[in-house]
Structure formats: structure tokens, C-alpha cells
Amino acid sequence: MVTRTEGLISIDGLDGSLAQRVYRALRGGILDLTFNPGAVLRKGAICEQLGVSRSPVSEALARLSAEGLVDVIPQSTTRVSRFSMNEIREESFLREAVELAATVRVAVERTDDQLAQLSRNLRLQALLIEDRDFQGFFEADEAFHDLILGFTGFPNVAAVTTQMSLQVRRARMLILPEEGRLAETQDEHVAVLNAIRDRDADAACHAMSHHLRQLISRVEPLERMHPDYFRSH
Amino acid sequence: MVTRTEGLISIDGLDGSLAQRVYRALRGGILDLTFNPGAVLRKGAICEQLGVSRSPVSEALARLSAEGLVDVIPQSTTRVSRFSMNEIREESFLREAVELAATVRVAVERTDDQLAQLSRNLRLQALLIEDRDFQGFFEADEAFHDLILGFTGFPNVAAVTTQMSLQVRRARMLILPEEGRLAETQDEHVAVLNAIRDRDADAACHAMSHHLRQLISRVEPLERMHPDYFRSH
DNA sequence: ACCTCACAACTGGCATGTTAGTTGACAGGT
DNA sequence: ACCTGTCAACTAACATGCCAGTTGTGAGGT
């Protein structure tokens, strides 16, 4: 096994306690696959690289462990957790449950301003597709969903939903951007928006459900494409 | 279950690392209101009482802080978090979304064995009502919901659902046990069971929704009954 | 009596020393 | 060549020392 120097991360520019900064830096690195699933995280190396002592790093790793983003083997090693397709299916189920409930609620009680915000987001997505800005589209896509979750009137629902589907979000990074898929995604978003515009809760629910199931169907094949990123079972 | 000694807590009888034991002990104490909302948690006192050093206690408190069960004021104090009715409403929304999705799924694809398990649980509940064992009924009630969540085939859904509605679970402890309410709750459970028996997803969804909304309607008045347990805003 | 401000005591955050469990390499026997 | 038992090196877990920010208190001024 060849040891590799992992991509570098930094805690500069973040605020909060050292422990929180380390946590956010590591979490970000794990979520965007800077740290590959299965990669070993050495406390000593992290301390040296970030210029902090072991205390804040330990706290950060403990939190990541509680969230399932790292696997700690006592007295031995800490690794970035590998994917489990069952876990991903589970998270998809949870995410769909919450997003559909939010979509139904928003479809019923949306305001014109909320509709305008969603519409603006979709026009931004169209621009990003034209420019083939995959990363930008990825973020706009997330923003679209977070807008709907936020329109429930519950300020933390978006964050909680993200937190409960971290593995899905991470696995999503592995999906290769395909030209045609972006336009399809856009069409699905438009269908959701139109249903919300018409205050048609049932149509909105179906459109969102269809959209979310496109994602999981694209995640399923990843287990064969990246077997080393998945737990052997 | 956390063992208690004169209002204090102990980590004896738990396994895992010291940090995990401390975490579970404190979490249990917070969830069952052994520690009142707003109570100050002193690291030094906890260390002395549990006979451990500050490291595992710090890790436990950090985790509880991330979960929103404690509020840490840097360089000052750590307190058991107070309730926020908006947060409780938010958790209820999330919980309902997940439980309804689970109920629908289970109603469609239940097995006879699963039906038998639910039925056995309800007969147990009837016994506990006869004996006026409020605590036992409380736990059987939780078990009923966890059974349904588990029957989705996703082993972690029950735990995730608990985790996302910790404040609701805690607030629920404040509801005074009333004789009649137990029987009503039991009736609602029976309605859910019957709909699942008949594989009537729509009826099961409505029955569960009605049942869950009974809970939130009983939680709402708590803000006036225990103003000191709620955040002032 | 009341406000102000400085200080002492206490807190949590961070660094570092110490302990104990795991692991892999290697020597020695078969 | 192949097991096998031992041990050294490494790791996370825990204990403890130190520091900086917060806060209550009380002396002194108005």
C-alpha cells in the first residue's frame, strides 16, 4: 500500500473556536471528496498541517464520527467512512419524506415573493447550463431545494435535511457531469416550480418525487464504478 | 436507562469509551429531565461525580452542544438548553414527515409477522394502562413507533428520527399523565394498526397524522405552564 | 443610594504529558 | 516455505497543566 499525501486543507478564514474550524475544514474536505472514502486520517498529521494541538482535532473527529463521516477504530486508526449503498438508500428515503412534506406545504401556502425567488434560481440554473458551469449548477441545484425547505417557515429544516443525508451528498460528487442530464434536471425543477405556481400540491409532490428518484437511480451504479469507495459486505 | 443516585447520575453499567459513557449518561439525564432546562452543567462537578478527567466530559459536552441539548457560552458556563416552541414545531414537522412516509410504506408492504409484533405491542399497552404504569406505557408507545419505523427495512430510521426530534421527546416528559389520555392514545394506535392490517395506506397515513398532532397539541400549552423551561424571546 | 470600574475568582478552550490497546514485522521453530 | 509467538512502534484515549475570556463583587467616587 502506497501512502499518499492527501490534499491540503486550511482553517484560515473560518471563525469560531479552533475545534469548530477544524471540524468544518475536515467536514468540507470529506464532503467534497478531497479526502477519499477509506483514507486514513492521522491526528498527528492534521495537527501539524493545521498548526493546532490534538485537543481541537480530537473534538472535531469525535463529532465527525458521531455523524458517520469517519470511522474510528479505537487505539488504531481513523478513516474517512466508506459508502454503504443501504445507508444511502436509507438517507434517500428520509430526504424524500422531508422534501415531499415541505413541497406539499409550500405548494399550498406559497407567496408570490417565494415563487419569484424560485423562478430566479431556475433562470440562474439556465445560465449556468449555457456556460457548462457544472460546479455552479450543482450549487444552484442545492440552493433550489434549500429554498423550498426554507419556505416551510422552519429555519433549520434545510440544515437538518442536509445533515441527515450527508452520505448522499457525498456520493453525488462521484456522478460524472453529463451534458444532457443538466437540462433534464432543469426540466424537473421547472415541473416542480410550475406545480408550486399553480398551488397544485399533488402535482408538486409527484414532480419532486420523480426528481429525487432520478438522483438515487444515478447513485446506484456508483457501487460498481467505485468499488473501493464502498464498504465490502 | 441511566442509573440515578440521589438525583445524580452514574456511568456504571455502561460500556464503550469513557467519553461515550459520559455522553450517554448526560444525554439520558437531560432527556428525562433529571437535569432541568436551564440548569448549569459544571465540568468540574461532573468530573468529580463521575470520577473521570475533563477530557471525556469535554467531548461529551461538545457532542451534546452539536445536538442542541446544551448551550455552551465560551469561557463562561454550559447550560442544559431551554425549549423553543418554534424548534419543537419544527421537529414535529420533520417527525411527522418521516413517520407518515414510513407508515405508508409499511401499510403497503407489511408482513403478517410485522402485524403480529404491532398487535402484541398494543396488547402490552393495554396491560400497562390497566396497571396505570405511565412510565411503562410511555416506553411501549415509543416502541410502537420504532417498530413501524423499523419495518421500513431501514435499520437506522428509528434512531435518526429520535435524533431529529430530541426536543419533542424531552418536552413530552412534561406532559402530565392523565388517566383518559392513555386510553385515547391506545385508540389512536389501534386505528393505525387496523389500517396497516387492511393495507390501507391512506387510512394509515391519516390515522398516524391524527395521532401525532394530538402530541403537539398537548405540548403547545407547556410554554405557559413552565415558562422557566422555555427560551424567552 | 447609585453608578463605575477594576480586580479576583471561576469557567471553558487549548496544549501537552501519560497510558493502554492494536498492529505489523520479524525471529525462531516446524 | 510456512506457521507462530513475541515485541517494538504506532495509535487513540485519557489525565493534567496552562491560558484567556467572562462575570460577579465590592471599593471608591458622585
Coordinates of C-alpha atoms (C1' of nucleotides) in Angstrom, one line a residue:
Chain A
M1 CA 0.0 0.0 0.0
V2 CA 1.4 3.3 -1.0
T3 CA 1.0 6.2 1.4
R4 CA -0.2 9.3 -0.3
T5 CA -0.1 12.9 0.9
E6 CA -3.7 14.0 0.9
G7 CA -4.9 17.3 -0.5
L8 CA -4.2 20.1 1.9
I9 CA -6.9 21.9 3.8
S10 CA -6.7 25.1 5.8
I11 CA -8.7 26.6 8.7
D12 CA -7.8 30.1 7.8
G13 CA -10.7 32.4 7.1
L14 CA -13.1 30.5 9.3
D15 CA -14.3 31.8 12.6
G16 CA -15.4 30.2 15.8
S17 CA -13.3 28.1 18.1
L18 CA -10.4 26.1 16.9
A19 CA -12.3 22.9 17.3
Q20 CA -15.2 24.2 15.2
R21 CA -12.8 25.5 12.5
V22 CA -11.1 22.1 12.3
Y23 CA -14.4 20.4 12.2
R24 CA -15.7 22.5 9.3
A25 CA -12.4 22.1 7.4
L26 CA -12.4 18.3 7.8
R27 CA -16.1 18.0 7.1
G28 CA -15.7 20.1 3.9
G29 CA -12.8 18.0 2.8
I30 CA -14.7 14.8 3.3
L31 CA -17.9 16.1 1.7
D32 CA -16.2 17.3 -1.5
L33 CA -14.0 14.1 -1.6
T34 CA -10.7 15.9 -1.0
F35 CA -10.4 13.1 1.4
N36 CA -11.4 9.9 -0.4
P37 CA -13.6 7.3 1.4
G38 CA -11.3 4.9 3.2
A39 CA -8.4 7.4 3.5
V40 CA -6.6 7.3 6.8
L41 CA -6.8 10.5 8.9
R42 CA -3.8 10.8 11.2
K43 CA -4.3 13.1 14.2
G44 CA -0.7 13.9 14.3
A45 CA -0.6 14.9 10.6
I46 CA -3.7 17.0 10.9
C47 CA -2.3 18.8 13.9
E48 CA 0.9 19.5 12.1
Q49 CA -0.7 20.7 9.0
L50 CA -3.2 23.0 10.7
G51 CA -0.9 24.1 13.3
V52 CA -3.0 23.2 16.3
S53 CA -2.8 20.7 19.1
R54 CA -4.5 17.4 19.4
S55 CA -7.4 18.7 21.5
P56 CA -9.4 20.5 18.9
V57 CA -8.6 17.8 16.3
S58 CA -9.9 15.1 18.7
E59 CA -13.1 17.0 19.3
A60 CA -13.6 17.5 15.5
L61 CA -13.0 13.9 14.8
A62 CA -15.4 12.8 17.6
R63 CA -18.1 14.9 16.1
L64 CA -17.5 13.6 12.6
S65 CA -17.5 10.1 14.0
A66 CA -20.9 10.7 15.6
E67 CA -22.2 11.9 12.2
G68 CA -20.9 8.8 10.5
L69 CA -18.4 10.7 8.3
V70 CA -15.4 9.0 9.8
D71 CA -14.8 5.5 11.3
V72 CA -12.7 5.5 14.4
I73 CA -11.0 2.2 15.3
P74 CA -10.0 2.5 19.0
Q75 CA -6.3 2.7 19.6
S76 CA -5.7 2.1 16.0
T77 CA -6.7 4.3 13.1
T78 CA -9.3 6.8 12.0
R79 CA -10.6 6.6 8.4
V80 CA -12.9 8.5 6.2
S81 CA -16.0 6.3 6.2
R82 CA -16.8 4.3 3.1
F83 CA -20.2 4.4 1.4
S84 CA -22.8 1.8 2.1
M85 CA -25.5 1.6 -0.5
N86 CA -28.1 0.6 2.0
E87 CA -27.2 3.6 4.1
I88 CA -27.5 5.8 1.0
R89 CA -30.9 4.3 0.2
E90 CA -32.0 5.0 3.8
E91 CA -30.9 8.6 3.6
S92 CA -32.7 9.0 0.3
F93 CA -35.9 7.7 1.9
L94 CA -35.5 10.2 4.8
R95 CA -34.7 13.0 2.4
E96 CA -37.7 12.3 0.1
A97 CA -40.0 12.1 3.1
V98 CA -39.0 15.6 4.3
E99 CA -38.7 17.2 0.9
L100 CA -42.1 16.0 -0.2
A101 CA -43.7 17.2 3.0
A102 CA -42.0 20.6 2.5
T103 CA -43.0 20.7 -1.1
V104 CA -46.7 20.0 -0.4
R105 CA -46.7 22.6 2.3
V106 CA -45.0 25.2 0.2
A107 CA -47.3 24.5 -2.8
V108 CA -50.3 25.2 -0.6
E109 CA -49.2 28.3 1.1
R110 CA -46.5 29.9 -1.1
T111 CA -46.3 33.6 -1.6
D112 CA -45.6 35.4 -4.8
D113 CA -42.2 36.5 -3.5
Q114 CA -41.2 32.9 -2.8
L115 CA -42.3 32.0 -6.3
A116 CA -40.2 34.8 -7.7
Q117 CA -37.1 33.5 -5.7
L118 CA -37.6 30.0 -7.1
S119 CA -38.1 31.4 -10.6
R120 CA -34.9 33.5 -10.3
N121 CA -33.0 30.4 -9.2
L122 CA -34.1 28.5 -12.2
R123 CA -33.1 31.2 -14.6
L124 CA -29.7 31.2 -12.9
Q125 CA -29.6 27.5 -13.5
A126 CA -30.3 28.0 -17.2
L127 CA -27.4 30.4 -17.4
L128 CA -25.1 28.0 -15.7
I129 CA -26.1 25.2 -18.1
E130 CA -25.3 27.5 -21.0
D131 CA -21.9 28.2 -19.6
R132 CA -21.4 24.5 -18.7
D133 CA -20.5 25.5 -15.2
F134 CA -21.1 22.1 -13.6
Q135 CA -19.9 23.2 -10.1
G136 CA -22.1 26.3 -10.2
F137 CA -25.1 24.3 -11.4
F138 CA -24.5 21.8 -8.5
E139 CA -24.7 24.7 -6.0
A140 CA -27.7 26.3 -7.6
D141 CA -29.5 22.9 -7.6
E142 CA -28.8 22.6 -3.9
A143 CA -30.0 26.2 -3.4
F144 CA -33.3 25.4 -5.2
H145 CA -34.0 22.6 -2.7
D146 CA -32.9 24.6 0.3
L147 CA -35.2 27.5 -0.8
I148 CA -38.2 25.2 -0.8
L149 CA -37.2 23.7 2.6
G150 CA -36.8 27.2 3.9
F151 CA -40.2 28.3 2.7
T152 CA -41.8 26.0 5.2
G153 CA -41.2 28.7 7.7
F154 CA -38.9 26.4 9.7
P155 CA -35.4 27.9 9.5
N156 CA -33.5 24.8 10.4
V157 CA -35.2 22.2 8.2
A158 CA -32.8 22.8 5.3
A159 CA -29.8 22.2 7.6
V160 CA -31.3 19.2 9.3
T161 CA -32.1 17.7 5.9
T162 CA -28.6 18.2 4.8
Q163 CA -27.3 16.6 8.0
M164 CA -29.5 13.5 7.6
S165 CA -28.3 12.9 4.0
L166 CA -24.6 13.6 4.2
Q167 CA -23.7 10.3 2.5
V168 CA -26.0 11.0 -0.4
R169 CA -24.5 14.4 -0.8
R170 CA -21.0 12.9 -0.8
A171 CA -21.8 10.1 -3.2
R172 CA -23.4 12.7 -5.5
M173 CA -19.9 14.2 -6.1
L174 CA -19.0 11.0 -7.8
I175 CA -21.7 11.3 -10.5
L176 CA -20.0 12.4 -13.7
P177 CA -21.5 15.5 -15.1
E178 CA -23.2 14.8 -18.4
E179 CA -24.3 17.4 -20.7
G180 CA -27.8 16.1 -21.2
R181 CA -28.5 15.4 -17.6
L182 CA -28.3 19.1 -16.6
A183 CA -31.1 20.0 -18.9
E184 CA -33.2 17.1 -17.7
T185 CA -32.6 18.2 -14.1
Q186 CA -33.6 21.7 -15.1
D187 CA -36.8 20.4 -16.7
E188 CA -37.7 18.5 -13.5
H189 CA -37.1 21.6 -11.4
V190 CA -39.4 23.6 -13.8
A191 CA -42.1 20.9 -13.3
V192 CA -41.8 21.4 -9.5
L193 CA -41.9 25.2 -9.9
N194 CA -45.0 25.1 -12.2
A195 CA -46.9 22.9 -9.8
I196 CA -46.0 25.2 -6.9
R197 CA -47.0 28.2 -9.1
D198 CA -50.4 26.5 -9.7
R199 CA -50.7 25.6 -6.0
D200 CA -51.2 22.1 -7.1
A201 CA -49.8 20.1 -4.1
D202 CA -50.3 16.7 -5.7
A203 CA -48.5 17.6 -8.8
A204 CA -45.7 19.3 -6.9
C205 CA -45.3 16.2 -4.7
H206 CA -45.2 13.9 -7.8
A207 CA -42.8 16.2 -9.6
M208 CA -40.4 16.4 -6.7
S209 CA -40.6 12.7 -6.0
H210 CA -39.8 11.9 -9.7
H211 CA -36.9 14.4 -9.5
L212 CA -35.4 12.9 -6.3
R213 CA -35.6 9.4 -7.7
Q214 CA -33.6 10.4 -10.7
L215 CA -30.8 11.1 -8.2
I216 CA -30.8 7.8 -6.5
S217 CA -31.0 5.9 -9.8
R218 CA -27.8 7.7 -10.8
V219 CA -26.2 6.9 -7.5
E220 CA -26.9 3.2 -7.6
P221 CA -24.4 2.3 -10.3
L222 CA -21.6 4.0 -8.4
E223 CA -21.0 0.9 -6.3
R224 CA -19.7 -0.9 -9.4
M225 CA -17.8 2.1 -10.8
H226 CA -16.0 2.8 -7.5
P227 CA -15.9 -0.4 -5.5
D228 CA -13.0 0.8 -3.4
Y229 CA -15.2 3.7 -2.1
F230 CA -17.8 1.3 -0.8
R231 CA -17.9 -1.0 2.2
S232 CA -17.3 -4.6 1.3
H233 CA -20.1 -6.7 2.7
Chain B
M1 CA -31.6 3.5 31.1
V2 CA -29.4 5.8 33.2
T3 CA -28.9 4.8 36.7
R4 CA -29.6 7.6 39.2
T5 CA -28.3 8.1 42.7
E6 CA -29.9 10.9 44.7
G7 CA -30.7 13.0 41.6
L8 CA -27.2 12.3 40.4
I9 CA -26.1 10.2 37.5
S10 CA -23.6 7.4 37.1
I11 CA -21.7 5.8 34.2
D12 CA -21.5 2.4 35.9
G13 CA -23.1 -0.4 33.9
L14 CA -22.5 1.3 30.5
D15 CA -19.9 0.1 28.1
G16 CA -17.8 1.8 25.5
S17 CA -15.2 4.5 25.9
L18 CA -15.4 6.8 28.9
A19 CA -16.4 9.7 26.6
Q20 CA -19.3 7.7 25.2
R21 CA -20.4 6.6 28.7
V22 CA -20.3 10.1 29.9
Y23 CA -22.2 11.3 26.8
R24 CA -24.9 8.7 27.2
A25 CA -25.3 9.4 30.9
L26 CA -25.6 13.1 30.4
R27 CA -27.9 12.7 27.4
G28 CA -30.1 10.4 29.4
G29 CA -30.2 12.8 32.3
I30 CA -31.1 15.7 30.0
L31 CA -33.8 13.8 28.1
D32 CA -35.6 12.5 31.2
L33 CA -35.3 15.9 32.8
T34 CA -33.0 14.8 35.7
F35 CA -31.3 18.0 34.5
N36 CA -33.8 20.7 34.1
P37 CA -33.7 23.0 31.1
G38 CA -31.6 26.0 32.0
A39 CA -29.6 24.0 34.7
V40 CA -25.9 24.8 34.8
L41 CA -23.6 21.9 34.0
R42 CA -20.2 22.4 35.6
K43 CA -17.4 20.4 34.0
G44 CA -15.5 20.2 37.3
A45 CA -18.5 18.9 39.2
I46 CA -19.3 16.3 36.5
C47 CA -15.7 15.1 36.5
E48 CA -15.7 14.8 40.3
Q49 CA -19.0 13.0 40.5
L50 CA -18.2 10.5 37.7
G51 CA -14.6 10.1 38.7
V52 CA -13.2 10.9 35.3
S53 CA -11.0 13.7 33.9
R54 CA -12.1 16.6 31.9
S55 CA -11.2 15.1 28.5
P56 CA -14.1 12.7 28.1
V57 CA -16.5 15.2 29.7
S58 CA -15.5 17.9 27.3
E59 CA -16.0 15.5 24.4
A60 CA -19.4 14.5 25.7
L61 CA -20.5 18.2 26.2
A62 CA -19.2 19.1 22.7
R63 CA -21.4 16.4 21.2
L64 CA -24.4 17.4 23.2
S65 CA -23.8 21.0 22.2
A66 CA -23.8 20.0 18.5
E67 CA -27.1 18.2 19.1
G68 CA -28.6 21.3 20.7
L69 CA -29.1 19.7 24.1
V70 CA -26.7 22.0 25.8
D71 CA -25.8 25.6 25.2
V72 CA -22.1 26.4 25.7
I73 CA -21.2 30.0 26.5
P74 CA -17.5 30.2 25.8
Q75 CA -15.3 30.9 28.9
S76 CA -18.4 31.2 31.0
T77 CA -21.0 28.5 31.5
T78 CA -22.6 25.4 30.0
R79 CA -26.3 25.1 30.5
V80 CA -28.9 22.5 29.6
S81 CA -30.7 24.1 26.6
R82 CA -34.2 25.6 27.2
F83 CA -37.1 24.7 25.0
S84 CA -38.1 26.8 22.0
M85 CA -41.6 26.2 20.8
N86 CA -40.7 27.1 17.3
E87 CA -38.0 24.5 17.4
I88 CA -40.4 21.9 18.8
R89 CA -42.9 22.7 16.0
E90 CA -40.1 22.3 13.5
E91 CA -39.1 18.9 14.9
S92 CA -42.8 17.8 14.9
F93 CA -43.0 18.7 11.2
L94 CA -39.9 16.6 10.5
R95 CA -41.0 13.7 12.6
E96 CA -44.4 13.7 11.0
A97 CA -42.9 13.8 7.5
V98 CA -40.8 10.7 8.3
E99 CA -43.3 8.8 10.3
L100 CA -46.0 9.2 7.7
A101 CA -43.7 8.1 4.9
A102 CA -42.8 5.1 7.0
T103 CA -46.4 4.3 7.8
V104 CA -47.4 4.5 4.2
R105 CA -44.6 2.2 3.2
V106 CA -45.3 -0.3 5.9
A107 CA -49.0 -0.3 5.3
V108 CA -48.4 -1.3 1.7
E109 CA -45.8 -4.0 2.2
R110 CA -46.3 -5.3 5.8
T111 CA -45.8 -8.9 6.6
D112 CA -48.0 -11.0 8.9
D113 CA -45.2 -11.2 11.4
Q114 CA -44.8 -7.5 11.5
L115 CA -48.5 -7.2 12.1
A116 CA -48.3 -9.6 14.9
Q117 CA -45.5 -7.7 16.5
L118 CA -47.5 -4.5 16.4
S119 CA -50.5 -6.3 17.8
R120 CA -48.5 -7.7 20.6
N121 CA -47.2 -4.3 21.5
L122 CA -50.7 -2.9 21.6
R123 CA -51.9 -5.7 23.9
L124 CA -48.9 -4.9 26.1
Q125 CA -50.0 -1.2 26.1
A126 CA -53.5 -2.3 27.2
L127 CA -52.0 -4.2 30.2
L128 CA -49.9 -1.2 31.2
I129 CA -52.9 1.0 31.1
E130 CA -54.8 -1.4 33.4
D131 CA -51.8 -1.2 35.8
R132 CA -51.6 2.6 35.4
D133 CA -47.9 2.1 34.6
F134 CA -47.4 5.5 33.0
Q135 CA -43.6 5.1 32.5
G136 CA -44.1 1.6 31.0
F137 CA -46.8 2.9 28.7
F138 CA -44.5 5.7 27.7
E139 CA -41.9 3.2 26.6
A140 CA -44.3 0.9 24.9
D141 CA -45.7 3.9 23.0
E142 CA -42.1 4.7 21.8
A143 CA -41.6 1.1 20.9
F144 CA -44.7 1.0 18.8
H145 CA -43.5 3.9 16.7
D146 CA -40.0 2.5 16.5
L147 CA -41.4 -0.8 15.3
I148 CA -43.2 0.9 12.4
L149 CA -40.0 2.9 11.5
G150 CA -38.0 -0.3 11.7
F151 CA -40.4 -2.2 9.4
T152 CA -39.4 0.1 6.5
G153 CA -36.4 -2.2 6.2
F154 CA -34.0 0.7 7.1
P155 CA -32.4 -0.2 10.4
N156 CA -31.3 3.4 11.3
V157 CA -34.5 5.3 10.5
A158 CA -35.8 4.9 14.1
A159 CA -32.6 6.2 15.6
V160 CA -32.3 9.1 13.1
T161 CA -35.9 10.0 13.8
T162 CA -35.3 10.1 17.5
Q163 CA -32.2 12.2 17.0
M164 CA -34.0 14.8 14.9
S165 CA -36.8 15.2 17.5
L166 CA -34.9 15.2 20.8
Q167 CA -36.6 18.4 22.0
V168 CA -40.0 17.0 21.4
R169 CA -39.1 13.9 23.3
R170 CA -37.8 15.9 26.2
A171 CA -40.8 18.3 26.2
R172 CA -43.1 15.2 26.2
M173 CA -41.8 14.3 29.7
L174 CA -43.5 17.4 31.0
I175 CA -46.9 16.3 29.9
L176 CA -48.8 15.3 33.0
P177 CA -50.1 11.7 32.7
E178 CA -53.9 11.8 32.6
E179 CA -56.0 8.7 33.0
G180 CA -58.2 9.2 30.0
R181 CA -55.4 10.3 27.6
L182 CA -53.7 6.9 27.8
A183 CA -56.9 5.1 26.5
E184 CA -57.3 7.7 23.8
T185 CA -53.7 7.2 22.7
Q186 CA -54.3 3.5 22.7
D187 CA -57.3 4.0 20.4
E188 CA -55.3 6.1 18.0
H189 CA -52.7 3.3 17.9
V190 CA -55.4 0.8 17.2
A191 CA -56.6 2.9 14.3
V192 CA -53.1 2.9 12.8
L193 CA -52.8 -0.8 13.3
N194 CA -56.1 -1.6 11.7
A195 CA -55.3 0.5 8.7
I196 CA -52.0 -1.3 8.4
R197 CA -53.8 -4.6 8.8
D198 CA -56.1 -3.7 5.9
R199 CA -53.1 -2.4 3.9
D200 CA -55.0 0.9 3.6
A201 CA -52.1 3.3 3.1
D202 CA -54.3 6.4 3.0
A203 CA -56.2 5.5 6.2
A204 CA -52.9 4.6 8.0
C205 CA -51.4 7.9 7.0
H206 CA -54.4 9.8 8.3
A207 CA -54.6 7.8 11.5
M208 CA -50.9 8.4 12.2
S209 CA -51.1 12.0 11.3
H210 CA -54.0 12.5 13.7
H211 CA -52.2 10.7 16.4
L212 CA -49.0 12.8 16.0
R213 CA -51.0 16.0 16.1
Q214 CA -52.5 15.0 19.4
L215 CA -49.0 15.1 20.8
I216 CA -48.1 18.6 19.6
S217 CA -51.4 19.9 20.7
R218 CA -50.6 18.7 24.2
V219 CA -47.1 20.2 24.0
E220 CA -48.2 23.7 23.0
P221 CA -49.7 24.6 26.4
L222 CA -46.4 23.7 28.2
E223 CA -44.9 27.1 27.4
R224 CA -47.3 28.7 29.8
M225 CA -47.2 26.0 32.4
H226 CA -43.4 26.0 32.5
P227 CA -42.2 29.4 31.3
D228 CA -38.8 28.9 33.1
Y229 CA -38.1 25.9 30.9
F230 CA -38.6 27.9 27.7
R231 CA -36.4 30.4 26.0
S232 CA -37.6 34.0 26.5
H233 CA -37.9 35.7 23.2
Chain C
dA1 C1' -28.3 55.5 47.4
dC2 C1' -26.3 54.7 42.9
dC3 C1' -23.2 54.2 39.2
dT4 C1' -18.4 53.0 37.7
dC5 C1' -14.6 50.4 37.2
dA6 C1' -11.0 47.4 38.5
dC7 C1' -9.9 43.0 40.2
dA8 C1' -10.2 38.3 41.7
dA9 C1' -12.3 34.0 41.0
dC10 C1' -14.2 30.9 38.0
dT11 C1' -15.1 29.0 33.5
dG12 C1' -14.2 26.6 29.2
dG13 C1' -10.6 26.2 25.4
dC14 C1' -6.2 24.6 24.2
dA15 C1' -1.6 22.3 24.8
dT16 C1' 0.9 18.6 26.3
dG17 C1' 2.3 14.6 29.1
dT18 C1' 0.9 9.7 30.1
dT19 C1' -1.4 5.2 29.4
dA20 C1' -3.1 1.3 27.2
dG21 C1' -4.6 -1.2 23.3
dT22 C1' -3.6 -2.6 18.4
dT23 C1' -0.8 -4.0 14.7
dG24 C1' 2.6 -5.5 11.8
dA25 C1' 7.2 -7.1 11.3
dC26 C1' 10.5 -10.4 12.4
dA27 C1' 12.8 -14.1 14.7
dG28 C1' 12.7 -18.8 15.6
dG29 C1' 10.7 -23.2 15.4
dT30 C1' 8.5 -26.9 12.3
Chain D
dA1 C1' 8.5 -22.4 2.7
dC2 C1' 5.2 -21.7 6.5
dC3 C1' 3.2 -21.0 10.7
dT4 C1' 3.6 -18.8 15.4
dG5 C1' 4.6 -16.2 19.2
dT6 C1' 7.0 -12.1 20.8
dC7 C1' 7.8 -7.4 20.8
dA8 C1' 8.6 -2.7 19.3
dA9 C1' 6.3 1.1 17.2
dC10 C1' 2.3 3.5 16.5
dT11 C1' -2.3 4.9 17.6
dA12 C1' -6.3 6.9 20.1
dA13 C1' -7.9 7.6 24.8
dC14 C1' -7.3 9.8 28.9
dA15 C1' -5.2 12.9 32.6
dT16 C1' -3.5 17.2 33.6
dG17 C1' -1.3 21.8 33.3
dC18 C1' -1.9 26.3 31.5
dC19 C1' -4.2 30.4 29.5
dA20 C1' -7.6 33.7 28.2
dG21 C1' -12.2 35.4 28.3
dT22 C1' -16.2 36.2 31.3
dT23 C1' -18.5 37.7 35.4
dG24 C1' -19.8 38.8 39.9
dT25 C1' -18.3 41.8 43.6
dG26 C1' -17.0 45.4 46.1
dA27 C1' -14.4 49.7 46.8
dG28 C1' -14.4 54.3 45.7
dG29 C1' -16.3 58.3 43.6
dT30 C1' -20.5 61.1 42.7

